[in-house]
Amino acid sequence: MSQSLIQDEMLLKDRNVVVIDVLRASSTILTALINGAKEIIPAESVSVAARISKGLGNSVLCGERNGKVIEGFKMGNSPFEYTPEAIKGKVLIFSTTNGTLSITKSKFAKNCVIAGFLNMKAVVNYLAELNEDFTIVCSGKLNDFCIEDSVAAGMIIHELEEMKGKGYYEVLDSGYISSKLAKLLAYKNTKADKSKILCVLKDSEHGKYLSSLGFGEDLKYCSELDMFGKLPFYRNGVLKLKETFEAEEKEKSKMKRVNISSKPNSKE
Ligand code: MLT
């Protein structure tokens, strides 16, 4: 499903959602969390990002418009900026043109995982294990179709069908055509192929635009297949790795808190 079709976030309520923005939000979010960002707060607009940052104090404003760092923000949307030195232990407030819109529209999802080629296998394994219905949201470009997100979505569907067998999932037309597209453009024989994925990114509209801005290396990086086995999750308004959420849940469940509410000035 294209991000632009989600006019109402209730559409994704209680669903398992996979958000894809290969170029580049998915890839940058994953990189930032792997490199030690404490958490990432996605913001749907520049003004929302600025408001959150004011309220939070010690955080870093990050993101792009037209592929370039937003005026007054500290970091842009190139995964290469998100080194451990730059972001370890920090709270990042992140606003991008399309990717963070898809994520914030998934705020009522049952589960929301962020996917790209960098963590393809981990996403496929997660969905296979989850064994439930799911919706893939392709971020696209400025409310339009984009080929790199469709190919990644198609790869997820194709790999799951290979694992579970054809007919296991009921796939809608958009998913069907995406998996055919992925097979055609991103596979050599029966295997997904990194160099073919790179060709897709280089030939894509947004890929060409990013290259014209000097971000050619970002395309190479985002085309890497299965570089990381990690899953960024969006829960309670923040992005963290799945394992971080799970560790926090475990800690919380150990604590038993008792709250006593008192009104010291009350005459009653
Ligand atoms: C987006 O969210 O639209 C993209 O990540 C744009 C970009 O490549 O910076």
mmCIF file of C-alpha atoms and ligand atoms in Angstrom:
data_model
loop_
_atom_site.group_PDB
_atom_site.id
_atom_site.type_symbol
_atom_site.label_atom_id
_atom_site.label_comp_id
_atom_site.label_asym_id
_atom_site.label_seq_id
_atom_site.Cartn_x
_atom_site.Cartn_y
_atom_site.Cartn_z
ATOM 1 C CA MET A 1 0.000 0.000 0.000
ATOM 2 C CA SER A 2 1.285 3.449 -0.845
ATOM 3 C CA GLN A 3 1.754 5.903 2.036
ATOM 4 C CA SER A 4 -0.275 8.532 0.183
ATOM 5 C CA LEU A 5 -3.360 6.265 0.290
ATOM 6 C CA ILE A 6 -3.396 6.338 4.080
ATOM 7 C CA GLN A 7 -5.536 9.400 4.659
ATOM 8 C CA ASP A 8 -6.596 8.229 8.083
ATOM 9 C CA GLU A 9 -4.217 6.594 10.534
ATOM 10 C CA MET A 10 -7.105 4.472 11.904
ATOM 11 C CA LEU A 11 -6.740 2.451 8.684
ATOM 12 C CA LEU A 12 -3.639 0.837 10.175
ATOM 13 C CA LYS A 13 -5.033 0.419 13.683
ATOM 14 C CA ASP A 14 -4.224 -2.997 15.192
ATOM 15 C CA ARG A 15 -2.472 -4.154 12.035
ATOM 16 C CA ASN A 16 1.007 -5.529 11.652
ATOM 17 C CA VAL A 17 2.709 -2.881 9.528
ATOM 18 C CA VAL A 18 5.991 -2.961 7.613
ATOM 19 C CA VAL A 19 7.221 0.512 6.630
ATOM 20 C CA ILE A 20 9.637 0.780 3.704
ATOM 21 C CA ASP A 21 11.630 3.807 2.601
ATOM 22 C CA VAL A 22 14.750 2.305 1.050
ATOM 23 C CA LEU A 23 16.078 5.739 -0.056
ATOM 24 C CA ARG A 24 16.817 6.610 2.625
ATOM 25 C CA ALA A 25 14.808 6.857 5.849
ATOM 26 C CA SER A 26 14.578 3.085 6.536
ATOM 27 C CA SER A 27 18.293 2.654 5.926
ATOM 28 C CA THR A 28 19.270 5.682 8.024
ATOM 29 C CA ILE A 29 17.018 4.748 10.959
ATOM 30 C CA LEU A 30 18.449 1.227 11.057
ATOM 31 C CA THR A 31 22.020 2.549 10.859
ATOM 32 C CA ALA A 32 21.454 5.131 13.610
ATOM 33 C CA LEU A 33 19.995 2.537 16.002
ATOM 34 C CA ILE A 34 22.743 0.011 15.249
ATOM 35 C CA ASN A 35 25.302 2.756 15.908
ATOM 36 C CA GLY A 36 23.853 3.431 19.345
ATOM 37 C CA ALA A 37 21.229 6.192 19.103
ATOM 38 C CA LYS A 38 19.179 5.954 22.304
ATOM 39 C CA GLU A 39 15.914 6.396 20.427
ATOM 40 C CA ILE A 40 14.534 8.136 17.363
ATOM 41 C CA ILE A 41 11.371 10.205 17.478
ATOM 42 C CA PRO A 42 9.837 10.434 14.001
ATOM 43 C CA ALA A 43 8.064 13.717 13.278
ATOM 44 C CA GLU A 44 5.617 14.253 10.429
ATOM 45 C CA SER A 45 6.655 17.859 9.851
ATOM 46 C CA VAL A 46 9.474 20.287 10.506
ATOM 47 C CA SER A 47 7.347 22.287 12.934
ATOM 48 C CA VAL A 48 6.379 19.182 14.925
ATOM 49 C CA ALA A 49 10.076 18.199 15.098
ATOM 50 C CA ALA A 50 11.000 21.672 16.383
ATOM 51 C CA ARG A 51 8.215 21.565 18.994
ATOM 52 C CA ILE A 52 9.289 18.139 20.284
ATOM 53 C CA SER A 53 12.882 19.312 20.473
ATOM 54 C CA LYS A 54 11.914 22.371 22.537
ATOM 55 C CA GLY A 55 10.055 20.203 24.995
ATOM 56 C CA LEU A 56 12.801 17.611 25.277
ATOM 57 C CA GLY A 57 15.894 19.721 25.660
ATOM 58 C CA ASN A 58 18.794 17.382 25.109
ATOM 59 C CA SER A 59 18.080 15.977 21.652
ATOM 60 C CA VAL A 60 19.366 16.265 18.098
ATOM 61 C CA LEU A 61 17.238 17.571 15.240
ATOM 62 C CA CYS A 62 17.724 15.480 12.105
ATOM 63 C CA GLY A 63 16.125 15.091 8.716
ATOM 64 C CA GLU A 64 15.764 16.366 5.194
ATOM 65 C CA ARG A 65 13.603 18.152 2.708
ATOM 66 C CA ASN A 66 14.435 17.645 -0.977
ATOM 67 C CA GLY A 67 17.231 15.354 0.173
ATOM 68 C CA LYS A 68 19.072 18.199 1.942
ATOM 69 C CA VAL A 69 19.525 18.890 5.619
ATOM 70 C CA ILE A 70 16.726 21.089 6.980
ATOM 71 C CA GLU A 71 17.755 24.639 7.850
ATOM 72 C CA GLY A 72 18.601 24.865 11.535
ATOM 73 C CA PHE A 73 18.782 21.058 11.932
ATOM 74 C CA LYS A 74 22.012 19.391 12.944
ATOM 75 C CA MET A 75 21.991 16.321 10.679
ATOM 76 C CA GLY A 76 20.506 15.315 7.331
ATOM 77 C CA ASN A 77 19.374 11.926 6.048
ATOM 78 C CA SER A 78 22.552 10.283 4.824
ATOM 79 C CA PRO A 79 23.247 7.061 6.740
ATOM 80 C CA PHE A 80 26.947 7.968 6.659
ATOM 81 C CA GLU A 81 26.332 10.905 8.996
ATOM 82 C CA TYR A 82 25.013 8.604 11.714
ATOM 83 C CA THR A 83 28.335 7.344 13.071
ATOM 84 C CA PRO A 84 28.669 6.165 16.699
ATOM 85 C CA GLU A 85 30.728 9.303 17.428
ATOM 86 C CA ALA A 86 27.899 11.538 16.217
ATOM 87 C CA ILE A 87 24.885 9.864 17.784
ATOM 88 C CA LYS A 88 25.708 7.285 20.467
ATOM 89 C CA GLY A 89 23.344 7.580 23.447
ATOM 90 C CA LYS A 90 21.438 10.494 21.904
ATOM 91 C CA VAL A 91 17.750 11.071 21.297
ATOM 92 C CA LEU A 92 17.229 11.935 17.636
ATOM 93 C CA ILE A 93 14.196 13.816 16.382
ATOM 94 C CA PHE A 94 13.832 12.844 12.762
ATOM 95 C CA SER A 95 11.700 14.333 10.033
ATOM 96 C CA THR A 96 11.916 13.282 6.375
ATOM 97 C CA THR A 97 9.757 14.023 3.354
ATOM 98 C CA ASN A 98 8.070 10.635 3.028
ATOM 99 C CA GLY A 99 9.525 8.022 5.377
ATOM 100 C CA THR A 100 8.619 9.553 8.720
ATOM 101 C CA LEU A 101 5.107 10.249 7.390
ATOM 102 C CA SER A 102 4.595 6.510 6.812
ATOM 103 C CA ILE A 103 5.886 5.792 10.289
ATOM 104 C CA THR A 104 3.735 8.320 12.134
ATOM 105 C CA LYS A 105 0.691 7.146 10.181
ATOM 106 C CA SER A 106 1.367 3.718 11.744
ATOM 107 C CA LYS A 107 1.062 5.011 15.319
ATOM 108 C CA PHE A 108 -1.962 2.811 16.080
ATOM 109 C CA ALA A 109 -0.483 -0.325 14.534
ATOM 110 C CA LYS A 110 -0.246 -3.504 16.575
ATOM 111 C CA ASN A 111 3.369 -3.871 15.459
ATOM 112 C CA CYS A 112 5.322 -1.579 13.175
ATOM 113 C CA VAL A 113 8.683 -2.669 11.806
ATOM 114 C CA ILE A 114 10.985 -0.651 9.538
ATOM 115 C CA ALA A 115 12.364 -2.509 6.522
ATOM 116 C CA GLY A 116 14.902 -2.059 3.757
ATOM 117 C CA PHE A 117 17.359 -4.206 1.840
ATOM 118 C CA LEU A 118 19.825 -3.793 4.722
ATOM 119 C CA ASN A 119 17.662 -5.927 7.034
ATOM 120 C CA MET A 120 15.614 -7.897 4.466
ATOM 121 C CA LYS A 121 16.252 -11.375 5.861
ATOM 122 C CA ALA A 122 15.538 -10.295 9.447
ATOM 123 C CA VAL A 123 12.201 -8.776 8.342
ATOM 124 C CA VAL A 124 11.214 -11.867 6.345
ATOM 125 C CA ASN A 125 12.079 -14.173 9.251
ATOM 126 C CA TYR A 126 10.176 -11.945 11.675
ATOM 127 C CA LEU A 127 7.029 -11.994 9.503
ATOM 128 C CA ALA A 128 7.295 -15.745 8.925
ATOM 129 C CA GLU A 129 7.475 -16.306 12.663
ATOM 130 C CA LEU A 130 4.713 -13.812 13.405
ATOM 131 C CA ASN A 131 2.475 -15.804 11.075
ATOM 132 C CA GLU A 132 -0.266 -13.180 10.917
ATOM 133 C CA ASP A 133 -1.762 -10.810 8.351
ATOM 134 C CA PHE A 134 0.406 -7.802 7.611
ATOM 135 C CA THR A 135 0.355 -4.587 5.558
ATOM 136 C CA ILE A 136 3.386 -3.162 3.766
ATOM 137 C CA VAL A 137 3.461 0.628 3.525
ATOM 138 C CA CYS A 138 5.685 1.923 0.711
ATOM 139 C CA SER A 139 6.695 5.503 1.447
ATOM 140 C CA GLY A 140 7.149 6.456 -2.214
ATOM 141 C CA LYS A 141 8.175 9.893 -3.374
ATOM 142 C CA LEU A 142 6.005 12.940 -2.789
ATOM 143 C CA ASN A 143 2.763 10.909 -2.730
ATOM 144 C CA ASP A 144 3.752 8.992 -5.820
ATOM 145 C CA PHE A 145 4.923 5.463 -6.622
ATOM 146 C CA CYS A 146 8.622 4.711 -6.301
ATOM 147 C CA ILE A 147 10.271 1.646 -7.742
ATOM 148 C CA GLU A 148 12.836 0.934 -4.989
ATOM 149 C CA ASP A 149 10.196 0.592 -2.245
ATOM 150 C CA SER A 150 8.012 -1.603 -4.472
ATOM 151 C CA VAL A 151 10.924 -3.900 -5.286
ATOM 152 C CA ALA A 152 11.767 -4.236 -1.566
ATOM 153 C CA ALA A 153 8.092 -4.955 -0.772
ATOM 154 C CA GLY A 154 7.987 -7.502 -3.589
ATOM 155 C CA MET A 155 11.118 -9.183 -2.263
ATOM 156 C CA ILE A 156 9.511 -9.597 1.174
ATOM 157 C CA ILE A 157 6.450 -11.211 -0.437
ATOM 158 C CA HIS A 158 8.484 -13.405 -2.769
ATOM 159 C CA GLU A 159 10.784 -14.632 0.020
ATOM 160 C CA LEU A 160 7.823 -15.404 2.286
ATOM 161 C CA GLU A 161 6.099 -17.332 -0.507
ATOM 162 C CA GLU A 162 9.300 -19.287 -1.064
ATOM 163 C CA MET A 163 9.354 -20.155 2.641
ATOM 164 C CA LYS A 164 5.695 -20.881 3.252
ATOM 165 C CA GLY A 165 4.556 -21.938 -0.206
ATOM 166 C CA LYS A 166 2.445 -20.154 -2.817
ATOM 167 C CA GLY A 167 -1.104 -19.553 -1.674
ATOM 168 C CA TYR A 168 -0.165 -19.387 2.023
ATOM 169 C CA TYR A 169 -0.655 -15.617 1.921
ATOM 170 C CA GLU A 170 -3.558 -14.010 0.153
ATOM 171 C CA VAL A 171 -1.757 -11.285 -1.802
ATOM 172 C CA LEU A 172 -3.558 -8.273 -3.274
ATOM 173 C CA ASP A 173 -2.814 -7.043 -6.814
ATOM 174 C CA SER A 174 -0.302 -4.414 -5.611
ATOM 175 C CA GLY A 175 1.634 -7.100 -3.711
ATOM 176 C CA TYR A 176 1.398 -9.519 -6.639
ATOM 177 C CA ILE A 177 2.815 -7.029 -9.130
ATOM 178 C CA SER A 178 5.521 -5.949 -6.650
ATOM 179 C CA SER A 179 6.736 -9.520 -6.223
ATOM 180 C CA LYS A 180 6.826 -9.985 -10.028
ATOM 181 C CA LEU A 181 8.774 -6.709 -10.302
ATOM 182 C CA ALA A 182 11.250 -7.812 -7.633
ATOM 183 C CA LYS A 183 11.783 -11.180 -9.373
ATOM 184 C CA LEU A 184 12.385 -9.427 -12.666
ATOM 185 C CA LEU A 185 14.672 -6.649 -11.465
ATOM 186 C CA ALA A 186 16.427 -7.812 -8.308
ATOM 187 C CA TYR A 187 17.059 -11.558 -8.694
ATOM 188 C CA LYS A 188 19.720 -13.502 -10.549
ATOM 189 C CA ASN A 189 18.240 -16.942 -11.140
ATOM 190 C CA THR A 190 16.629 -17.718 -7.795
ATOM 191 C CA LYS A 191 18.740 -15.493 -5.556
ATOM 192 C CA ALA A 192 18.297 -11.836 -4.678
ATOM 193 C CA ASP A 193 21.280 -10.017 -6.099
ATOM 194 C CA LYS A 194 23.027 -6.997 -4.628
ATOM 195 C CA SER A 195 24.326 -5.629 -7.926
ATOM 196 C CA LYS A 196 20.875 -5.841 -9.518
ATOM 197 C CA ILE A 197 19.386 -4.023 -6.523
ATOM 198 C CA LEU A 198 21.984 -1.292 -6.959
ATOM 199 C CA CYS A 199 20.955 -0.947 -10.626
ATOM 200 C CA VAL A 200 17.331 -0.473 -9.503
ATOM 201 C CA LEU A 201 18.383 2.268 -7.085
ATOM 202 C CA LYS A 202 20.620 3.960 -9.673
ATOM 203 C CA ASP A 203 17.850 3.933 -12.295
ATOM 204 C CA SER A 204 15.169 5.146 -9.893
ATOM 205 C CA GLU A 205 13.921 8.716 -9.947
ATOM 206 C CA HIS A 206 14.949 9.413 -6.364
ATOM 207 C CA GLY A 207 18.257 7.567 -6.828
ATOM 208 C CA LYS A 208 19.126 9.786 -9.765
ATOM 209 C CA TYR A 209 18.178 12.860 -7.768
ATOM 210 C CA LEU A 210 20.287 11.803 -4.772
ATOM 211 C CA SER A 211 23.248 11.073 -7.070
ATOM 212 C CA SER A 212 22.914 14.568 -8.546
ATOM 213 C CA LEU A 213 23.244 15.935 -4.995
ATOM 214 C CA GLY A 214 26.439 13.911 -4.483
ATOM 215 C CA PHE A 215 24.888 11.043 -2.485
ATOM 216 C CA GLY A 216 25.905 8.252 -4.889
ATOM 217 C CA GLU A 217 27.583 6.332 -2.058
ATOM 218 C CA ASP A 218 24.267 6.301 -0.152
ATOM 219 C CA LEU A 219 22.713 4.317 -3.009
ATOM 220 C CA LYS A 220 25.460 1.693 -2.772
ATOM 221 C CA TYR A 221 24.995 1.461 0.985
ATOM 222 C CA CYS A 222 21.188 1.204 0.835
ATOM 223 C CA SER A 223 21.429 -1.560 -1.797
ATOM 224 C CA GLU A 224 23.436 -3.832 0.522
ATOM 225 C CA LEU A 225 21.457 -6.961 1.233
ATOM 226 C CA ASP A 226 21.200 -8.309 4.786
ATOM 227 C CA MET A 227 23.990 -6.197 6.221
ATOM 228 C CA PHE A 228 22.198 -6.160 9.585
ATOM 229 C CA GLY A 229 20.011 -8.714 11.336
ATOM 230 C CA LYS A 230 18.162 -6.087 13.380
ATOM 231 C CA LEU A 231 14.610 -4.773 13.419
ATOM 232 C CA PRO A 232 13.710 -1.155 14.193
ATOM 233 C CA PHE A 233 10.266 -1.029 15.805
ATOM 234 C CA TYR A 234 7.961 1.931 16.257
ATOM 235 C CA ARG A 235 6.132 1.833 19.557
ATOM 236 C CA ASN A 236 4.740 4.527 21.859
ATOM 237 C CA GLY A 237 5.943 7.267 19.544
ATOM 238 C CA VAL A 238 9.584 6.201 19.392
ATOM 239 C CA LEU A 239 11.811 4.013 17.249
ATOM 240 C CA LYS A 240 14.135 1.537 18.925
ATOM 241 C CA LEU A 241 15.485 -1.885 18.071
ATOM 242 C CA LYS A 242 13.037 -4.705 18.828
ATOM 243 C CA GLU A 243 15.483 -6.217 21.298
ATOM 244 C CA THR A 244 15.767 -2.890 23.185
ATOM 245 C CA PHE A 245 11.987 -2.710 23.600
ATOM 246 C CA GLU A 246 11.973 -6.322 24.781
ATOM 247 C CA ALA A 247 14.758 -5.753 27.332
ATOM 248 C CA GLU A 248 12.925 -2.676 28.675
ATOM 249 C CA GLU A 249 9.670 -4.629 28.954
ATOM 250 C CA LYS A 250 11.476 -7.341 30.908
ATOM 251 C CA GLU A 251 12.943 -4.791 33.315
ATOM 252 C CA LYS A 252 9.574 -3.106 33.773
ATOM 253 C CA SER A 253 7.822 -6.360 34.528
ATOM 254 C CA LYS A 254 10.256 -6.951 37.413
ATOM 255 C CA MET A 255 9.248 -3.708 39.118
ATOM 256 C CA LYS A 256 6.080 -3.521 41.127
ATOM 257 C CA ARG A 257 5.082 0.054 41.721
ATOM 258 C CA VAL A 258 2.516 1.247 44.228
ATOM 259 C CA ASN A 259 1.203 4.756 43.852
ATOM 260 C CA ILE A 260 -0.661 6.478 46.687
ATOM 261 C CA SER A 261 -2.459 9.549 45.616
ATOM 262 C CA SER A 262 -2.941 12.053 48.444
ATOM 263 C CA LYS A 263 -4.293 15.566 48.618
ATOM 264 C CA PRO A 264 -2.298 17.214 51.420
ATOM 265 C CA ASN A 265 -4.263 20.471 51.263
ATOM 266 C CA SER A 266 -7.652 18.934 51.033
ATOM 267 C CA LYS A 267 -10.063 19.821 53.892
ATOM 268 C CA GLU A 268 -12.029 16.593 53.494
HETATM 269 C C1 MLT B 1 12.164 10.454 2.543
HETATM 270 O O1 MLT B 1 11.742 10.205 3.674
HETATM 271 O O2 MLT B 1 11.478 10.995 1.691
HETATM 272 C C2 MLT B 1 13.564 10.068 2.077
HETATM 273 O O3 MLT B 1 14.214 9.394 3.051
HETATM 274 C C3 MLT B 1 14.227 11.192 1.358
HETATM 275 C C4 MLT B 1 15.738 11.127 1.314
HETATM 276 O O4 MLT B 1 16.316 10.343 0.567
HETATM 277 O O5 MLT B 1 16.407 11.888 2.017
#
